[in-house]
């Protein structure tokens, strides 16, 4: 006979563990038709037996969630064109809403051995049509494969992951350096031609973005009292990588600098001419210095060696770096490494979300000084090359009594040193009498004659080349320095650059409209570049990954 209902209630009141177990079992049985509640499960001890019967697994094996992940190498607007409308640039989105992951575009390839993951390559040729290529150029990726990887995974257990840019196909791991594919150098991700977008103020200016990549993951599942539930504060991990970020500009004065320097170098006397002139000058000087004694005959040997102008020519042919500035006079191109600005942390990784890359007036002033120092290297190296030239000479002078032909004796005069030493007065001739009696005044006259001959025939002509070139380049260098300052100031006022862009994190100032994410979407872009006042003309993000949103969908 069934016990009275009151007795059951009485026993339940006396045995709370049993009543809570019944409530837990009831909650499990309703899971198919209602949202599972965990309100009664205030302690694992109370519910352990009944929950174990209907548990769908842990956060790696359950099937109670829907999720989404996306990867986009290139997004935004260029010259008013939304890059989503450009074929091949739309990115990759993977959704998992019913236990099966599906990609867009449908041509995406499943990742072998990785469940619910797909890759979609972004071909370099995707940007082969105007008007996009007017503002952007896409470099070849690591290994020269012609594609960038967009990788995404969405699992019904509550985990989603994405990676874009230079990432490995299999795991989606960031590979900015290209080491995974054996490349020795990373490629350029984009060359943004700012002058083609705002030609009036930034003609010839480019922002050269090196290889980029990003990754994002979110764990939307959380175990509460042994049951998978939607995490109130999901665990998300976001990362980015940027190989390099350079600002390039033309140097209008470069051609004039190269021409003036080449003209000066062409005018440098040859060692043979210098040697010949030195011998002639020494013969004349010594004969005049000893002429009061009688008839002077001289025999002179001399050498002028070590004139090497290759270091100067290298400045005209190879890029030279000073601080954050690299100048290639041969191509007329100035490049500023924005990661080397004074006080700037490395841009590669590890910066806080939404870190701006700012060109301050202090930066511009320092960069102008770097330009000045680079251009000053031309005359500095020419002077150094001149000062390194070695001069050596020996003069044997014999004196005879006129008419009678009686020899009064002879003397040797030697001098050896570099042009720099002679110019500084640290080298003096040595005089060795060979039977010729020289008074102190005659000795001083002879020393002066030798130094004068060396100066007039070698030191003077070589030093004059450097001095004349310095005078010629001074106004050109001033013009180049000023032009660089004007361009850099314009970039600082017009262009906005941010790295490690995360829309849900704090943004200094007014956040652009394109820096946005849906609720529950954890997004990161390696870099964003835009025009401050005209985002419709340029507003692009490179290497964007997004994980989420993740939703709970009990079956």
Coordinates of C-alpha atoms in Angstrom, one line a residue:
X1 CA 0.0 0.0 0.0
X2 CA 1.4 3.4 -1.0
X3 CA 2.5 5.5 1.9
X4 CA 0.5 8.6 2.6
X5 CA 1.7 11.7 0.8
X6 CA 2.3 13.4 4.2
X7 CA 4.8 10.8 5.2
X8 CA 6.8 11.3 2.0
X9 CA 7.0 15.0 2.7
X10 CA 7.9 14.4 6.3
X11 CA 10.8 12.1 5.3
X12 CA 12.0 14.7 2.7
X13 CA 12.1 17.4 5.3
X14 CA 14.1 15.1 7.6
X15 CA 16.5 14.1 4.7
X16 CA 17.6 17.2 2.7
X17 CA 20.2 15.2 0.8
X18 CA 17.5 13.0 -0.7
X19 CA 15.2 15.9 -1.6
X20 CA 18.0 17.8 -3.4
X21 CA 19.0 14.7 -5.3
X22 CA 15.5 14.4 -6.5
X23 CA 15.4 18.0 -7.6
X24 CA 18.7 17.6 -9.5
X25 CA 17.4 14.5 -11.3
X26 CA 14.2 16.4 -12.2
X27 CA 16.3 19.2 -13.6
X28 CA 18.3 16.8 -15.8
X29 CA 15.1 15.2 -17.1
X30 CA 13.8 18.6 -18.2
X31 CA 16.9 19.5 -20.1
X32 CA 15.5 18.5 -23.4
X33 CA 12.6 21.0 -23.2
X34 CA 13.8 23.8 -20.9
X35 CA 16.9 25.7 -20.0
X36 CA 18.8 23.7 -17.4
X37 CA 19.0 25.5 -14.1
X38 CA 21.8 25.0 -11.6
X39 CA 20.1 26.9 -8.8
X40 CA 19.6 23.9 -6.6
X41 CA 23.2 22.7 -7.0
X42 CA 24.8 24.7 -4.3
X43 CA 27.2 22.0 -3.4
X44 CA 28.7 19.2 -5.5
X45 CA 28.1 16.8 -2.6
X46 CA 24.3 17.1 -2.9
X47 CA 24.0 16.5 -6.6
X48 CA 26.9 14.2 -7.4
X49 CA 24.9 11.0 -7.9
X50 CA 22.0 12.2 -10.0
X51 CA 24.1 14.7 -12.2
X52 CA 26.5 12.0 -13.1
X53 CA 23.8 10.0 -14.8
X54 CA 22.8 12.7 -17.3
X55 CA 26.1 14.6 -17.6
X56 CA 26.9 15.6 -21.2
X57 CA 30.7 15.6 -20.6
X58 CA 33.2 18.3 -19.7
X59 CA 34.3 21.5 -21.5
X60 CA 36.2 19.5 -24.1
X61 CA 33.7 16.8 -24.9
X62 CA 30.2 18.2 -24.4
X63 CA 28.0 19.3 -27.3
X64 CA 25.9 22.0 -25.7
X65 CA 27.2 25.1 -27.4
X66 CA 27.1 27.0 -30.7
X67 CA 30.0 29.2 -31.7
X68 CA 31.7 31.2 -34.4
X69 CA 35.2 32.2 -35.4
X70 CA 36.5 34.4 -38.2
X71 CA 39.8 35.3 -39.8
X72 CA 40.4 38.2 -42.2
X73 CA 43.8 39.2 -43.5
X74 CA 42.6 42.5 -45.0
X75 CA 39.5 44.5 -44.1
X76 CA 38.2 48.0 -44.1
X77 CA 37.8 50.8 -46.8
X78 CA 40.2 52.1 -49.4
X79 CA 39.1 55.1 -51.5
X80 CA 35.5 54.5 -50.4
X81 CA 35.5 50.9 -51.5
X82 CA 34.5 48.3 -48.8
X83 CA 37.1 45.5 -49.1
X84 CA 34.3 43.0 -48.3
X85 CA 33.0 43.7 -51.9
X86 CA 36.3 42.7 -53.4
X87 CA 36.4 39.0 -54.5
X88 CA 38.8 36.9 -52.5
X89 CA 39.2 39.4 -49.7
X90 CA 36.0 38.6 -47.7
X91 CA 37.8 36.5 -45.1
X92 CA 36.8 33.2 -43.5
X93 CA 34.0 32.6 -41.0
X94 CA 33.3 29.2 -39.4
X95 CA 30.1 28.6 -37.5
X96 CA 28.9 25.6 -35.5
X97 CA 25.3 25.9 -34.6
X98 CA 24.0 22.3 -34.8
X99 CA 27.0 20.2 -34.0
X100 CA 28.5 20.5 -37.5
X101 CA 31.0 23.3 -38.4
X102 CA 30.4 25.1 -41.7
X103 CA 32.6 27.7 -43.4
X104 CA 32.1 30.8 -45.5
X105 CA 33.3 30.9 -48.2
X106 CA 32.2 27.3 -49.0
X107 CA 35.5 26.8 -50.9
X108 CA 37.4 26.9 -47.6
X109 CA 39.4 23.7 -47.0
X110 CA 39.1 21.5 -43.9
X111 CA 42.2 21.3 -41.8
X112 CA 43.5 17.8 -41.8
X113 CA 43.5 16.2 -38.3
X114 CA 41.9 19.3 -36.6
X115 CA 38.1 19.0 -36.0
X116 CA 35.8 21.8 -37.1
X117 CA 38.7 23.9 -38.5
X118 CA 39.0 25.4 -42.0
X119 CA 41.5 27.5 -43.9
X120 CA 40.9 29.9 -46.7
X121 CA 43.8 31.3 -48.6
X122 CA 44.0 35.0 -49.5
X123 CA 45.7 35.1 -52.9
X124 CA 48.0 38.0 -53.6
X125 CA 46.1 38.4 -56.9
X126 CA 43.0 39.2 -55.0
X127 CA 43.9 42.9 -55.0
X128 CA 44.9 42.9 -58.7
X129 CA 42.1 45.3 -59.7
X130 CA 41.7 49.0 -59.2
X131 CA 40.7 51.0 -57.3
X132 CA 42.1 48.9 -54.4
X133 CA 45.6 48.6 -55.8
X134 CA 45.8 52.4 -56.1
X135 CA 46.2 52.5 -52.3
X136 CA 47.5 49.1 -51.4
X137 CA 50.1 46.6 -52.6
X138 CA 50.2 43.2 -51.1
X139 CA 53.6 41.5 -50.7
X140 CA 54.4 37.9 -51.2
X141 CA 54.1 35.8 -48.1
X142 CA 56.7 33.5 -46.6
X143 CA 58.0 31.0 -49.0
X144 CA 56.6 32.9 -52.0
X145 CA 53.5 30.9 -52.1
X146 CA 51.3 33.8 -53.1
X147 CA 48.8 33.4 -50.3
X148 CA 48.1 34.4 -46.8
X149 CA 46.3 31.9 -44.5
X150 CA 43.0 32.6 -42.8
X151 CA 42.3 29.9 -40.3
X152 CA 39.2 29.4 -38.1
X153 CA 37.7 26.7 -35.8
X154 CA 34.4 26.5 -34.1
X155 CA 33.5 23.6 -31.9
X156 CA 30.2 22.7 -30.3
X157 CA 31.9 22.1 -27.0
X158 CA 32.3 25.9 -26.5
X159 CA 35.7 26.6 -27.9
X160 CA 36.5 28.8 -30.9
X161 CA 39.8 29.8 -32.4
X162 CA 41.0 31.9 -35.3
X163 CA 44.3 33.1 -36.8
X164 CA 45.1 35.2 -39.9
X165 CA 48.2 36.4 -41.8
X166 CA 51.4 34.5 -41.7
X167 CA 50.2 31.5 -39.8
X168 CA 50.8 27.8 -40.2
X169 CA 48.0 26.0 -42.1
X170 CA 47.8 23.1 -39.7
X171 CA 47.7 24.7 -36.2
X172 CA 47.0 28.4 -37.0
X173 CA 50.1 29.3 -35.0
X174 CA 51.5 32.8 -35.7
X175 CA 54.5 32.6 -38.0
X176 CA 55.6 36.2 -38.6
X177 CA 59.2 35.4 -38.9
X178 CA 58.5 32.7 -41.5
X179 CA 60.7 30.1 -39.8
X180 CA 58.1 27.4 -40.0
X181 CA 58.3 27.5 -43.8
X182 CA 62.1 27.9 -43.9
X183 CA 62.1 31.5 -45.2
X184 CA 65.0 33.6 -44.1
X185 CA 63.2 36.9 -44.3
X186 CA 59.5 37.8 -43.8
X187 CA 57.6 39.4 -46.5
X188 CA 55.9 42.7 -46.7
X189 CA 52.1 42.6 -45.9
X190 CA 51.2 45.8 -47.5
X191 CA 52.5 49.1 -49.0
X192 CA 49.9 51.7 -48.3
X193 CA 50.5 54.6 -50.8
X194 CA 49.3 57.5 -48.8
X195 CA 50.1 59.9 -51.6
X196 CA 47.6 58.2 -53.9
X197 CA 44.9 58.7 -51.3
X198 CA 45.8 62.2 -50.1
X199 CA 48.1 63.4 -52.9
X200 CA 48.1 67.1 -52.0
X201 CA 50.0 66.6 -48.7
X202 CA 51.5 63.2 -48.7
X203 CA 52.8 62.7 -52.2
X204 CA 55.4 59.9 -52.4
X205 CA 54.7 58.8 -48.8
X206 CA 54.0 55.1 -48.1
X207 CA 53.4 53.1 -45.0
X208 CA 55.3 49.8 -45.4
X209 CA 53.8 47.1 -43.2
X210 CA 55.9 44.0 -42.8
X211 CA 54.5 40.5 -42.3
X212 CA 51.6 40.5 -39.8
X213 CA 49.6 37.8 -38.0
X214 CA 47.1 37.6 -35.2
X215 CA 45.3 34.9 -33.3
X216 CA 42.3 34.7 -31.0
X217 CA 40.7 32.0 -28.9
X218 CA 37.8 31.9 -26.4
X219 CA 36.6 29.2 -24.0
X220 CA 32.9 29.8 -23.7
X221 CA 32.3 26.7 -21.5
X222 CA 32.6 26.7 -17.8
X223 CA 32.0 23.7 -15.4
X224 CA 29.7 24.6 -12.6
X225 CA 29.1 21.8 -10.1
X226 CA 30.1 19.2 -12.7
X227 CA 27.9 20.7 -15.5
X228 CA 29.0 22.6 -18.6
X229 CA 27.5 26.0 -18.6
X230 CA 28.1 29.3 -20.5
X231 CA 30.9 31.1 -18.8
X232 CA 29.9 34.5 -17.4
X233 CA 33.5 35.8 -18.1
X234 CA 34.9 33.6 -20.9
X235 CA 38.6 32.9 -21.0
X236 CA 40.0 34.6 -24.1
X237 CA 43.5 34.7 -25.4
X238 CA 44.6 37.2 -28.1
X239 CA 47.9 37.7 -29.7
X240 CA 49.4 39.6 -32.7
X241 CA 52.7 39.9 -34.5
X242 CA 54.2 42.6 -36.8
X243 CA 57.5 42.1 -38.5
X244 CA 58.2 45.7 -39.3
X245 CA 56.5 49.1 -39.8
X246 CA 58.2 51.7 -41.8
X247 CA 57.2 55.1 -43.1
X248 CA 58.7 55.9 -46.5
X249 CA 59.1 59.2 -48.3
X250 CA 60.9 60.6 -51.3
X251 CA 63.8 63.0 -50.8
X252 CA 63.5 65.6 -53.6
X253 CA 67.1 66.8 -52.9
X254 CA 68.6 63.4 -53.3
X255 CA 69.4 63.8 -57.0
X256 CA 71.2 67.1 -56.3
X257 CA 73.2 65.6 -53.5
X258 CA 74.3 62.6 -55.5
X259 CA 75.3 64.8 -58.5
X260 CA 77.2 67.2 -56.4
X261 CA 79.1 64.5 -54.6
X262 CA 79.9 62.6 -57.8
X263 CA 81.2 65.9 -59.3
X264 CA 83.4 66.4 -56.3
X265 CA 84.8 62.9 -56.4
X266 CA 85.5 63.2 -60.0
X267 CA 87.6 66.2 -59.2
X268 CA 89.8 64.5 -56.7
X269 CA 93.4 64.4 -58.0
X270 CA 94.8 60.9 -58.7
X271 CA 97.6 59.6 -56.6
X272 CA 99.9 59.7 -59.6
X273 CA 99.2 63.4 -60.2
X274 CA 99.6 64.1 -56.5
X275 CA 102.9 62.3 -56.4
X276 CA 104.2 64.1 -59.5
X277 CA 103.2 67.5 -58.1
X278 CA 104.8 66.7 -54.7
X279 CA 108.1 65.8 -56.3
X280 CA 108.1 69.0 -58.3
X281 CA 107.1 71.1 -55.3
X282 CA 109.8 69.5 -53.0
X283 CA 112.6 70.1 -55.6
X284 CA 111.6 73.7 -56.0
X285 CA 111.2 74.3 -52.3
X286 CA 114.4 72.7 -51.1
X287 CA 116.5 74.4 -53.9
X288 CA 115.1 77.8 -52.9
X289 CA 115.7 77.2 -49.2
X290 CA 119.4 76.3 -49.7
X291 CA 120.0 78.6 -52.7
X292 CA 122.0 81.1 -50.6
X293 CA 124.8 78.5 -50.1
X294 CA 125.4 77.8 -53.8
X295 CA 124.2 75.7 -56.6
X296 CA 121.7 73.2 -55.2
X297 CA 121.0 69.9 -57.0
X298 CA 118.1 67.6 -55.7
X299 CA 117.1 64.0 -56.1
X300 CA 113.6 63.3 -54.8
X301 CA 111.5 60.2 -54.4
X302 CA 107.9 60.4 -53.1
X303 CA 104.7 58.3 -52.7
X304 CA 101.1 59.3 -52.2
X305 CA 99.1 56.2 -51.3
X306 CA 95.9 55.1 -49.5
X307 CA 93.3 57.3 -51.3
X308 CA 90.2 55.2 -50.9
X309 CA 86.8 56.9 -51.7
X310 CA 84.7 53.7 -51.5
X311 CA 83.2 54.6 -48.2
X312 CA 81.9 57.9 -49.7
X313 CA 80.6 56.2 -52.8
X314 CA 78.8 53.7 -50.6
X315 CA 76.7 56.5 -49.2
X316 CA 75.5 57.2 -52.7
X317 CA 74.8 53.5 -53.6
X318 CA 73.7 51.8 -50.4
X319 CA 71.1 52.6 -47.7
X320 CA 72.6 54.2 -44.6
X321 CA 71.0 54.2 -41.2
X322 CA 71.1 56.8 -38.4
X323 CA 68.8 56.2 -35.5
X324 CA 65.3 55.4 -36.8
X325 CA 66.1 56.8 -40.3
X326 CA 67.4 54.9 -43.3
X327 CA 68.4 57.0 -46.3
X328 CA 69.0 55.6 -49.8
X329 CA 70.4 58.5 -51.8
X330 CA 70.7 56.3 -54.9
X331 CA 66.9 55.8 -55.0
X332 CA 66.1 59.1 -53.3
X333 CA 64.1 57.2 -50.6
X334 CA 63.9 58.0 -46.9
X335 CA 62.5 55.3 -44.5
X336 CA 61.6 55.8 -40.9
X337 CA 61.4 52.7 -38.7
X338 CA 58.5 53.6 -36.5
X339 CA 59.5 51.0 -33.9
X340 CA 62.7 52.9 -33.3
X341 CA 61.2 56.3 -32.5
X342 CA 62.6 57.7 -29.3
X343 CA 60.8 56.1 -26.3
X344 CA 58.8 53.7 -28.5
X345 CA 58.5 50.0 -27.4
X346 CA 59.1 47.3 -30.0
X347 CA 55.9 46.9 -32.1
X348 CA 56.4 43.2 -32.8
X349 CA 54.3 41.9 -29.9
X350 CA 53.5 42.5 -26.3
X351 CA 52.1 46.0 -26.5
X352 CA 48.9 46.9 -24.7
X353 CA 45.6 46.7 -26.7
X354 CA 45.0 49.7 -29.0
X355 CA 48.5 51.1 -28.7
X356 CA 48.9 54.2 -30.9
X357 CA 52.0 54.8 -33.0
X358 CA 52.4 58.5 -32.8
X359 CA 54.7 60.9 -34.6
X360 CA 55.1 63.7 -32.1
X361 CA 56.8 67.0 -32.8
X362 CA 59.7 65.8 -30.7
X363 CA 60.0 62.7 -32.9
X364 CA 59.9 64.9 -36.1
X365 CA 62.7 67.1 -34.7
X366 CA 64.9 64.0 -33.9
X367 CA 64.2 62.5 -37.3
X368 CA 65.2 65.7 -39.0
X369 CA 68.4 65.6 -37.0
X370 CA 69.0 62.0 -38.1
X371 CA 68.6 63.1 -41.7
X372 CA 71.1 66.0 -41.1
X373 CA 73.6 63.6 -39.6
X374 CA 73.2 61.1 -42.5
X375 CA 73.9 63.8 -45.0
X376 CA 76.8 65.1 -43.0
X377 CA 78.4 61.7 -43.4
X378 CA 79.2 62.5 -47.0
X379 CA 81.7 65.2 -46.2
X380 CA 82.8 63.5 -43.0
X381 CA 83.7 60.4 -44.8
X382 CA 85.4 62.4 -47.6
X383 CA 87.5 64.2 -45.0
X384 CA 88.3 60.9 -43.3
X385 CA 89.3 59.4 -46.6
X386 CA 91.5 62.4 -47.4
X387 CA 93.1 62.4 -43.9
X388 CA 94.0 58.7 -44.3
X389 CA 96.2 59.3 -47.4
X390 CA 99.8 58.7 -46.6
X391 CA 102.5 61.0 -47.9
X392 CA 106.2 60.0 -47.8
X393 CA 109.2 61.6 -49.5
X394 CA 113.0 61.8 -49.4
X395 CA 115.0 64.6 -50.9
X396 CA 118.8 64.5 -51.2
X397 CA 120.2 67.9 -51.7
X398 CA 123.8 68.6 -52.6
X399 CA 125.4 72.1 -52.7
X400 CA 128.3 73.2 -54.9
X401 CA 130.2 76.4 -55.2
X402 CA 129.2 78.1 -58.5
X403 CA 131.8 78.2 -61.2
X404 CA 134.4 76.3 -59.1
X405 CA 132.3 73.3 -58.8
X406 CA 133.5 72.4 -55.3
X407 CA 131.0 70.4 -53.3
X408 CA 130.1 71.8 -49.9
X409 CA 128.3 68.6 -49.0
X410 CA 124.8 67.3 -49.0
X411 CA 121.8 66.6 -46.7
X412 CA 118.8 64.3 -46.7
X413 CA 115.3 65.6 -45.9
X414 CA 112.6 63.0 -45.1
X415 CA 108.9 63.4 -44.3
X416 CA 106.3 60.7 -43.7
X417 CA 102.8 60.8 -42.3
X418 CA 99.1 61.0 -43.2
X419 CA 97.4 64.1 -44.6
X420 CA 95.5 64.4 -41.3
X421 CA 98.7 64.3 -39.3
X422 CA 100.4 66.8 -41.6
X423 CA 97.4 69.1 -41.5
X424 CA 97.3 68.9 -37.7
X425 CA 101.0 69.8 -37.5
X426 CA 101.9 66.6 -35.7
X427 CA 104.4 65.5 -38.4
X428 CA 107.7 67.3 -39.0
X429 CA 110.5 66.7 -41.6
X430 CA 113.7 65.1 -40.4
X431 CA 117.0 66.5 -41.7
X432 CA 120.2 64.5 -41.8
X433 CA 123.3 66.5 -42.8
X434 CA 125.8 64.6 -45.0
X435 CA 128.8 67.0 -44.8
X436 CA 126.7 70.1 -45.3
X437 CA 126.9 72.5 -42.5
X438 CA 123.4 74.0 -41.9
X439 CA 122.8 76.9 -39.6
X440 CA 119.7 77.1 -37.5
X441 CA 118.0 79.6 -39.8
X442 CA 118.7 77.5 -42.8
X443 CA 117.4 74.4 -41.1
X444 CA 114.2 76.2 -40.2
X445 CA 113.9 77.5 -43.8
X446 CA 114.4 73.9 -45.1
X447 CA 111.7 72.5 -42.8
X448 CA 109.3 75.2 -43.8
X449 CA 110.0 74.6 -47.5
X450 CA 109.3 70.9 -47.2
X451 CA 106.0 71.4 -45.2
X452 CA 105.0 74.1 -47.7
X453 CA 105.6 71.8 -50.6
X454 CA 103.6 69.0 -49.1
X455 CA 100.7 71.3 -48.2
X456 CA 100.5 73.0 -51.6
X457 CA 100.8 69.9 -53.7
X458 CA 98.9 67.2 -51.6
X459 CA 97.2 68.4 -48.4
X460 CA 95.7 71.6 -49.8
X461 CA 94.2 70.1 -53.0
X462 CA 92.7 67.1 -51.2
X463 CA 91.3 69.2 -48.3
X464 CA 89.8 71.7 -50.7
X465 CA 87.7 69.0 -52.4
X466 CA 86.1 68.2 -49.0
X467 CA 85.6 71.9 -48.1
X468 CA 84.1 72.8 -51.4
X469 CA 81.7 69.8 -51.3
X470 CA 80.6 70.8 -47.8
X471 CA 79.8 74.3 -49.0
X472 CA 77.9 72.9 -52.0
X473 CA 75.8 70.4 -49.9
X474 CA 75.0 72.7 -47.0
X475 CA 72.0 74.4 -48.5
X476 CA 70.8 71.2 -50.2
X477 CA 71.0 69.3 -46.9
X478 CA 69.1 72.1 -45.2
X479 CA 66.4 71.8 -47.8
X480 CA 66.2 68.0 -47.5
X481 CA 66.0 68.3 -43.7
X482 CA 63.1 70.8 -43.9
X483 CA 61.2 68.7 -46.5
X484 CA 61.5 65.6 -44.3
X485 CA 60.1 67.6 -41.4
X486 CA 57.2 68.8 -43.4
X487 CA 56.2 65.4 -44.6
X488 CA 56.6 63.7 -41.2
X489 CA 54.5 66.4 -39.6
X490 CA 51.8 65.9 -42.1
X491 CA 51.8 62.2 -41.5
X492 CA 51.5 62.8 -37.8
X493 CA 48.5 65.1 -38.2
X494 CA 46.6 63.1 -40.8
X495 CA 47.3 59.4 -40.2
X496 CA 46.2 57.2 -37.3
X497 CA 48.1 54.0 -36.7
X498 CA 47.3 51.5 -33.9
X499 CA 48.7 48.1 -33.1
X500 CA 47.1 45.2 -31.2
X501 CA 43.7 46.6 -31.9
X502 CA 41.0 45.1 -29.7
X503 CA 37.6 46.8 -30.0
X504 CA 36.3 45.8 -26.5
X505 CA 39.3 47.3 -24.8
X506 CA 39.8 51.0 -23.9
X507 CA 40.6 53.4 -26.7
X508 CA 42.2 56.8 -26.1
X509 CA 40.2 59.5 -27.8
X510 CA 37.3 58.9 -30.2
X511 CA 37.2 55.3 -31.3
X512 CA 36.7 55.0 -35.1
X513 CA 33.4 53.4 -36.2
X514 CA 35.2 50.5 -37.9
X515 CA 36.8 49.4 -34.6
X516 CA 33.9 47.4 -33.5
X517 CA 32.9 43.9 -32.3
X518 CA 29.6 42.1 -31.5
X519 CA 28.8 41.2 -27.9
X520 CA 30.8 38.1 -27.1
X521 CA 33.2 38.5 -30.0
X522 CA 36.8 38.7 -29.0
X523 CA 38.6 40.4 -31.9
X524 CA 42.2 41.4 -32.5
X525 CA 43.9 43.1 -35.5
X526 CA 47.6 43.2 -35.7
X527 CA 47.5 46.8 -37.1
X528 CA 44.9 49.4 -38.2
X529 CA 45.7 52.4 -40.4
X530 CA 43.3 55.2 -41.1
X531 CA 43.0 58.8 -42.0
X532 CA 42.0 60.8 -38.9
X533 CA 39.6 63.1 -40.6
X534 CA 38.7 61.0 -43.7
X535 CA 38.2 57.4 -42.7
X536 CA 36.1 56.8 -45.8
X537 CA 39.3 57.2 -47.9
X538 CA 41.4 55.0 -45.8
X539 CA 40.5 52.7 -42.9
X540 CA 42.1 49.3 -43.1
X541 CA 43.0 46.5 -40.7
X542 CA 45.6 43.8 -41.3
X543 CA 45.7 40.4 -39.7
X544 CA 42.3 40.3 -37.9
X545 CA 41.2 37.3 -35.9
X546 CA 37.9 36.9 -34.0
X547 CA 36.7 34.2 -31.6
X548 CA 33.1 34.1 -30.5
X549 CA 30.4 34.7 -29.8
X550 CA 29.7 31.4 -28.0
X551 CA 26.1 30.5 -27.0
X552 CA 24.6 27.8 -24.9
X553 CA 22.2 25.6 -26.7
X554 CA 21.2 22.6 -24.5
X555 CA 19.6 19.8 -26.5

